[in-house]
Amino acid sequence: MRKFTRYILQKFSWYLLAFFLALFLNFLLPRLVPGDPISVLVSQMMSGAVTSEAQERVYQSFIQEFGLDKPFFVQFFTYVGNVFKGNLGTSFSLYPLSVNKIMADALPWTLFLQFPAIIVGWIVGNLLGAFAAYRKGNFDRILFPVALFINSVPYYCLAIILLYVFGVYLRWFPIGGGYSRTLLPSWSWPFIVDVLHHYFLPFISIVLVTIGGQAIGMREMAIYELNTDYVTYCKMLGMGDRKIQSYVFRNAMLPQITGLAISLGTMVGGSLITEIVFGYPGIGSTLFNGIRRLDYPLIQGSTLIIALTVLAANFIIDIVYGLIDPRIKAAQVEGS
Amino acid sequence: MEESRKIMLKVDGLRAYYKTRSGERIRAVDNISFNLMEGEILGIAGESGCGKSTLAMAMSGLFLPPLTYESGSVFLDGENIIGKKEEELRKKILGRKYSYIPQSAMNALNPTLKIKNFVIDLLKEHDPRMSKKKVLDLTTERFESLSLPPWVIDLYPLELSGGMKQRVVIAVSTLMNPKVVVADEPTSALDVTSQKIVIKLIKELFDEGIVKSVIFITHELPILRHVCDRIAVMYAGEFVEIGETEGIIFNPIHPYSQALMQSILVPEVGIKGKKLPSLPGSPPDLRKPIKGCRFADRCYLAIEDCRKRTIGMVEFDSRKVRCIRVDHIKAKEEVVPHVQQ
Amino acid sequence: METLKLLFKSPKFIAGLGIFVFLFLTAFIYPAVVDKNPFEMVGLMYEAPSSRYILGTDNFGRDVFVELIHGMKTSLIIGLFAGVIATAIGVTIGLFAGYKGGTVDNILNSITNIFLVIPPFVILILITVSLRSRSLAVMGLVLGITSWPWTARAVRAQSMSLRGREHVDIARLNGASVVEIIIREIMPYILSYIFMAFVLQVASGILNEAGISMLGLGPSNVVSLGTMLSWALLFESVRSGAWWAFVPPAITIALITFSLYFMNTGMDEIFNPRLRS
């Protein structure tokens, strides 16, 4: 077990490093914008509405908050310090709302949408892929190009088309948002039903695209596993197909878990755009609004939260994988 | 050979081919016939790609695609196993009567399954009523009798060394006391010490009567010479010579057997996986039908007649040779320099 | 030459290549022959498809068909450029890491792994947000430098497996330099592999362009498939039922990526015999 602890520690320091790099990029890149974005923005967003005195006050408060009058590296440490204190700053466009508050409102929606959708898509995709590999023949011949085509349809395109067909044309589902504006959020049946009604289309569009990609990967892995020596050996010893298939499925599934970890970033990215299409009140829509209004604190807050969530999810997947795949365990033994 | 002994395995005119994607047939096993007696160990020798391993698969009666059955029969303990339903083959024959020790034990075990769980799965497939405890008792007992440490069953295949893995595979393959065991180059990937242990192990199983008859597919001279009763030499999907061990090794008749034995006997030349150094050319393309002797193009004795018609086995003493130049070879016996003993 | 012949026996490769070449030629020949400005407002907002505008007009009253062809050209250029950049970086890093091994490999592989776990999407947003103007070349460059880690990882594995080959040893003993060995003794053996990676990178470049454009961070002052979708979404074409504003670019993106994936699958079946089932 001590070896496993070491494995976890090693992975952890790894992700910590990646997190710091993400943090640094998050800090650095928006600062490369030419000119003085804050003064431009403050005058833009407050023009006409308030006196120049008020503008100046807001301007100074931003300068203070980011320490923009300080040397570069001091700014970085201020930034890192703030992030570790859990302070993501104040939004430009929704001043004086804090980015923390906006994120706290948006993140649950994103997690509620993406987590189940990716998991369901992953499981169904793997089952279909494995099935295609065993069955070969017509099932495979039809399923494979279909999966490949769905996989080529970008998340957002599928989302737009689903929204149009089922929301606008057939009117089966609402055309956007997380819940009806006429209802107040509460734990009541009508509200929950309403939320699920809004949930369905974005959910299904993420699920479908995930299925496509996963089915293709799983099919390849399963075909590879079906041609391995242990399968032949099991057959020669008279083991039944069903049992062998369960071996193949398990062994092909394990690399698919790392596959999930690697493609998670891309999946989340795609799903964020799906949110925008459906006007779903999550991080994706927040980010979109931030970009349209050049609200740097909001953009930075969103990208940081996304990076952090993806890194955390990856870390968890790595640990689960290390726990269940003896091939990794053995590699640890060999490595020590 | 005492004819009173029981015939354990009778292979009669077995033909099988691989179907390629473009629809061509690679005839890897072509008209193979032989008898394996009870209590006999037969060695099958030949270069890589001559169809030895395919033969081992085909004799099981289970034709895994792309391998396809063409004709012939295989009698195991008097019962023709070709054409049996897959279900029956699985339940009654494979693993129980006919067992197989694969070429590369390295990857023969499911990497994500502990040995004991694999054994439980395997035996329960054959007898669902068997309890886990009984399976484990049987396995540990067998492991102990083969001087394999019993705790091995708690490990994953990756935690075993190569030699250990091969021994486990041998123990697992023979767990159900099969009558015939086919070992496909069981030692080719091992170091010398492990090789000896593995050979000893199979010998032990045989001597104790756990398995009745063994077929060894191998290049290794020690196995051929010290373990096998008879040797068959295979070339391009056919047996070209079959006979008693000493004779085949030290007095091969077929020109191909001569070349093969020479390279086996001179270890530094070695033939592991490589073409025979002493022979010009390469084996024929099995995708095309071949008229006459398959070895003719590489044979120093080939005459026109060799290429004209199908060559049958010529039998004399206890030897069978697929060559029409036998008389010529025998007459020149003293002149043709053979390998020094 | 043999390989090429083999490739042309794969129906998947042929089909994929056929679709791609058709789209590519349309995108480049049409604008050269028909001189129409995609930005010209020729009609009213969201005019339905008619004999005059076969794909109708968009929110600015521009001809969707003309936009689509120009957008396809832009997306293809960006995708190809991004593919070249990503493949060049990925292949260089992968080859060196795999061949050199040891410390060089450790460092390069660590960098690759870190960039694999930080969502490329995030880096893409951060970079594009910081740019005032995003020309075609800049877009291609940015998309390329955020998506190389995939290629690096795959090429490294291939290059490692070649390191111990006899011909590589011989070259080393003959005093060839590292760069010479990599270019002459390793790269030729994985060319097919590199090409497959390139095809996938082009597809991902086109997809990512569209994705980032949907966020409003697409190339400036040109029509691309992504900006078309972004406008369609921003100006409520979906909710007002103007399907012709978003269906054509969506299908075109899907068709381009599909053709590239299909080519890749065809090549994979030829080059990786284990997948021949």
CSV table of C-alpha atoms in Angstrom, one decimal, chain B residues 33-198:
chain,number,residue,atom,x,y,z
B,33,SER,CA,-1.6,-38.0,-41.5
B,34,PHE,CA,0.0,-39.7,-38.5
B,35,ASN,CA,-0.8,-41.8,-35.4
B,36,LEU,CA,0.1,-40.9,-31.9
B,37,MET,CA,0.1,-43.9,-29.5
B,38,GLU,CA,-0.8,-43.9,-25.9
B,39,GLY,CA,2.3,-43.2,-23.9
B,40,GLU,CA,4.2,-41.7,-26.8
B,41,ILE,CA,5.9,-38.4,-27.2
B,42,LEU,CA,6.0,-37.1,-30.7
B,43,GLY,CA,8.2,-34.2,-31.8
B,44,ILE,CA,7.3,-32.0,-34.7
B,45,ALA,CA,10.2,-30.0,-36.1
B,46,GLY,CA,10.4,-27.4,-38.9
B,47,GLU,CA,11.2,-23.8,-39.7
B,48,SER,CA,9.0,-21.0,-38.6
B,49,GLY,CA,6.1,-20.6,-40.9
B,50,CYS,CA,6.0,-24.2,-42.0
B,51,GLY,CA,2.6,-24.7,-40.4
B,52,LYS,CA,3.6,-26.4,-37.1
B,53,SER,CA,1.6,-24.1,-34.9
B,54,THR,CA,-1.3,-24.1,-37.3
B,55,LEU,CA,-1.3,-27.9,-37.1
B,56,ALA,CA,-1.5,-27.7,-33.3
B,57,MET,CA,-4.6,-25.5,-33.6
B,58,ALA,CA,-6.2,-27.5,-36.4
B,59,MET,CA,-5.9,-30.8,-34.5
B,60,SER,CA,-8.1,-29.4,-31.7
B,61,GLY,CA,-11.1,-29.4,-34.1
B,62,LEU,CA,-11.7,-25.8,-33.2
B,63,PHE,CA,-11.0,-23.6,-36.3
B,64,LEU,CA,-10.6,-20.0,-35.2
B,65,PRO,CA,-11.1,-17.6,-38.1
B,66,PRO,CA,-9.3,-16.9,-40.3
B,67,LEU,CA,-8.2,-20.6,-40.0
B,68,THR,CA,-10.7,-22.7,-42.0
B,69,TYR,CA,-11.2,-26.5,-42.1
B,70,GLU,CA,-10.9,-28.1,-45.5
B,71,SER,CA,-10.8,-31.9,-45.2
B,72,GLY,CA,-9.6,-34.8,-43.2
B,73,SER,CA,-10.3,-36.2,-39.8
B,74,VAL,CA,-8.9,-36.3,-36.3
B,75,PHE,CA,-9.7,-39.2,-34.1
B,76,LEU,CA,-9.1,-38.5,-30.4
B,77,ASP,CA,-9.3,-41.7,-28.4
B,78,GLY,CA,-11.4,-43.3,-31.2
B,79,GLU,CA,-13.8,-40.4,-31.6
B,80,ASN,CA,-13.7,-38.1,-34.6
B,81,ILE,CA,-13.6,-34.6,-33.2
B,82,ILE,CA,-13.8,-32.8,-36.6
B,83,GLY,CA,-17.3,-31.6,-37.3
B,84,LYS,CA,-18.4,-31.7,-33.8
B,85,LYS,CA,-20.5,-28.8,-32.6
B,86,GLU,CA,-18.5,-26.0,-31.1
B,87,GLU,CA,-20.4,-26.3,-27.9
B,88,GLU,CA,-19.7,-30.0,-27.5
B,89,LEU,CA,-16.1,-29.5,-28.5
B,90,ARG,CA,-15.7,-26.9,-25.8
B,91,LYS,CA,-17.4,-28.7,-23.0
B,92,LYS,CA,-16.1,-32.2,-23.6
B,93,ILE,CA,-12.9,-32.1,-25.6
B,94,LEU,CA,-10.9,-28.9,-25.3
B,95,GLY,CA,-9.0,-28.7,-22.1
B,96,ARG,CA,-10.4,-32.1,-20.9
B,97,LYS,CA,-9.1,-34.5,-23.5
B,98,TYR,CA,-7.1,-32.3,-25.9
B,99,SER,CA,-5.1,-29.6,-24.3
B,100,TYR,CA,-2.7,-27.0,-25.6
B,101,ILE,CA,0.3,-25.3,-24.2
B,102,PRO,CA,0.8,-22.1,-26.2
B,103,GLN,CA,4.0,-20.8,-27.8
B,104,SER,CA,4.2,-17.6,-25.8
B,105,ALA,CA,3.1,-18.1,-22.2
B,106,MET,CA,4.2,-14.4,-21.8
B,107,ASN,CA,0.8,-13.2,-23.1
B,108,ALA,CA,-1.2,-16.4,-22.7
B,109,LEU,CA,-2.7,-15.4,-19.3
B,110,ASN,CA,-5.2,-12.6,-19.0
B,111,PRO,CA,-3.1,-9.8,-17.4
B,112,THR,CA,-5.9,-8.4,-15.3
B,113,LEU,CA,-6.9,-11.7,-13.6
B,114,LYS,CA,-5.3,-13.4,-10.7
B,115,ILE,CA,-4.2,-16.9,-11.5
B,116,LYS,CA,-6.7,-18.4,-9.0
B,117,ASN,CA,-9.6,-16.4,-10.5
B,118,PHE,CA,-8.7,-17.6,-14.0
B,119,VAL,CA,-8.5,-21.2,-12.8
B,120,ILE,CA,-11.9,-20.9,-11.0
B,121,ASP,CA,-13.5,-19.4,-14.2
B,122,LEU,CA,-11.9,-22.1,-16.3
B,123,LEU,CA,-13.0,-25.1,-14.3
B,124,LYS,CA,-16.4,-23.7,-13.6
B,125,GLU,CA,-16.9,-23.3,-17.3
B,126,HIS,CA,-16.4,-27.1,-17.6
B,127,ASP,CA,-18.2,-28.1,-14.5
B,128,PRO,CA,-20.5,-25.3,-13.1
B,129,ARG,CA,-21.3,-27.4,-10.0
B,130,MET,CA,-17.7,-27.5,-8.9
B,131,SER,CA,-17.2,-25.3,-5.8
B,132,LYS,CA,-14.6,-22.6,-5.7
B,133,LYS,CA,-13.0,-24.3,-2.8
B,134,LYS,CA,-12.7,-27.5,-4.7
B,135,VAL,CA,-11.2,-25.8,-7.6
B,136,LEU,CA,-8.6,-24.1,-5.4
B,137,ASP,CA,-7.8,-27.3,-3.5
B,138,LEU,CA,-7.3,-29.2,-6.8
B,139,THR,CA,-5.1,-26.4,-8.2
B,140,THR,CA,-2.9,-26.0,-5.1
B,141,GLU,CA,-2.5,-29.8,-4.9
B,142,ARG,CA,-1.5,-29.9,-8.6
B,143,PHE,CA,0.8,-26.9,-8.2
B,144,GLU,CA,2.5,-28.6,-5.2
B,145,SER,CA,3.0,-31.9,-7.0
B,146,LEU,CA,4.7,-30.0,-9.8
B,147,SER,CA,6.8,-28.1,-7.2
B,148,LEU,CA,5.2,-24.8,-8.0
B,149,PRO,CA,4.8,-22.6,-4.9
B,150,PRO,CA,1.1,-22.6,-4.1
B,151,TRP,CA,1.0,-18.8,-3.3
B,152,VAL,CA,1.5,-18.2,-7.0
B,153,ILE,CA,-2.2,-18.5,-7.5
B,154,ASP,CA,-2.7,-15.2,-5.6
B,155,LEU,CA,-0.6,-13.3,-8.1
B,156,TYR,CA,-1.3,-11.5,-11.3
B,157,PRO,CA,0.5,-12.9,-14.4
B,158,LEU,CA,2.6,-9.7,-14.6
B,159,GLU,CA,4.1,-10.5,-11.2
B,160,LEU,CA,5.5,-13.8,-12.4
B,161,SER,CA,8.8,-14.3,-14.2
B,162,GLY,CA,8.8,-15.8,-17.7
B,163,GLY,CA,9.8,-19.3,-16.6
B,164,MET,CA,7.3,-19.2,-13.7
B,165,LYS,CA,4.5,-18.1,-16.1
B,166,GLN,CA,5.3,-20.9,-18.5
B,167,ARG,CA,5.1,-23.4,-15.6
B,168,VAL,CA,1.8,-22.0,-14.5
B,169,VAL,CA,0.5,-22.3,-18.0
B,170,ILE,CA,1.6,-25.9,-18.2
B,171,ALA,CA,-0.1,-26.7,-14.9
B,172,VAL,CA,-3.3,-24.9,-16.0
B,173,SER,CA,-3.3,-26.6,-19.4
B,174,THR,CA,-3.1,-30.1,-17.7
B,175,LEU,CA,-5.4,-29.4,-14.8
B,176,MET,CA,-8.2,-31.5,-16.2
B,177,ASN,CA,-5.9,-34.5,-16.9
B,178,PRO,CA,-6.2,-34.3,-20.7
B,179,LYS,CA,-5.3,-37.3,-22.8
B,180,VAL,CA,-3.3,-35.5,-25.4
B,181,VAL,CA,-1.2,-32.4,-24.8
B,182,VAL,CA,0.2,-30.3,-27.6
B,183,ALA,CA,3.0,-28.1,-26.5
B,184,ASP,CA,3.8,-25.4,-29.1
B,185,GLU,CA,7.5,-24.4,-28.6
B,186,PRO,CA,7.0,-24.2,-24.9
B,187,THR,CA,10.6,-23.3,-24.2
B,188,SER,CA,11.5,-20.9,-27.0
B,189,ALA,CA,11.3,-17.8,-25.0
B,190,LEU,CA,13.0,-19.0,-21.9
B,191,ASP,CA,16.6,-19.1,-20.6
B,192,VAL,CA,18.4,-22.4,-20.3
B,193,THR,CA,17.6,-23.1,-16.7
B,194,SER,CA,13.9,-22.4,-17.1
B,195,GLN,CA,13.9,-24.5,-20.3
B,196,LYS,CA,15.2,-27.5,-18.3
B,197,ILE,CA,12.6,-27.0,-15.6
B,198,VAL,CA,9.8,-26.8,-18.1
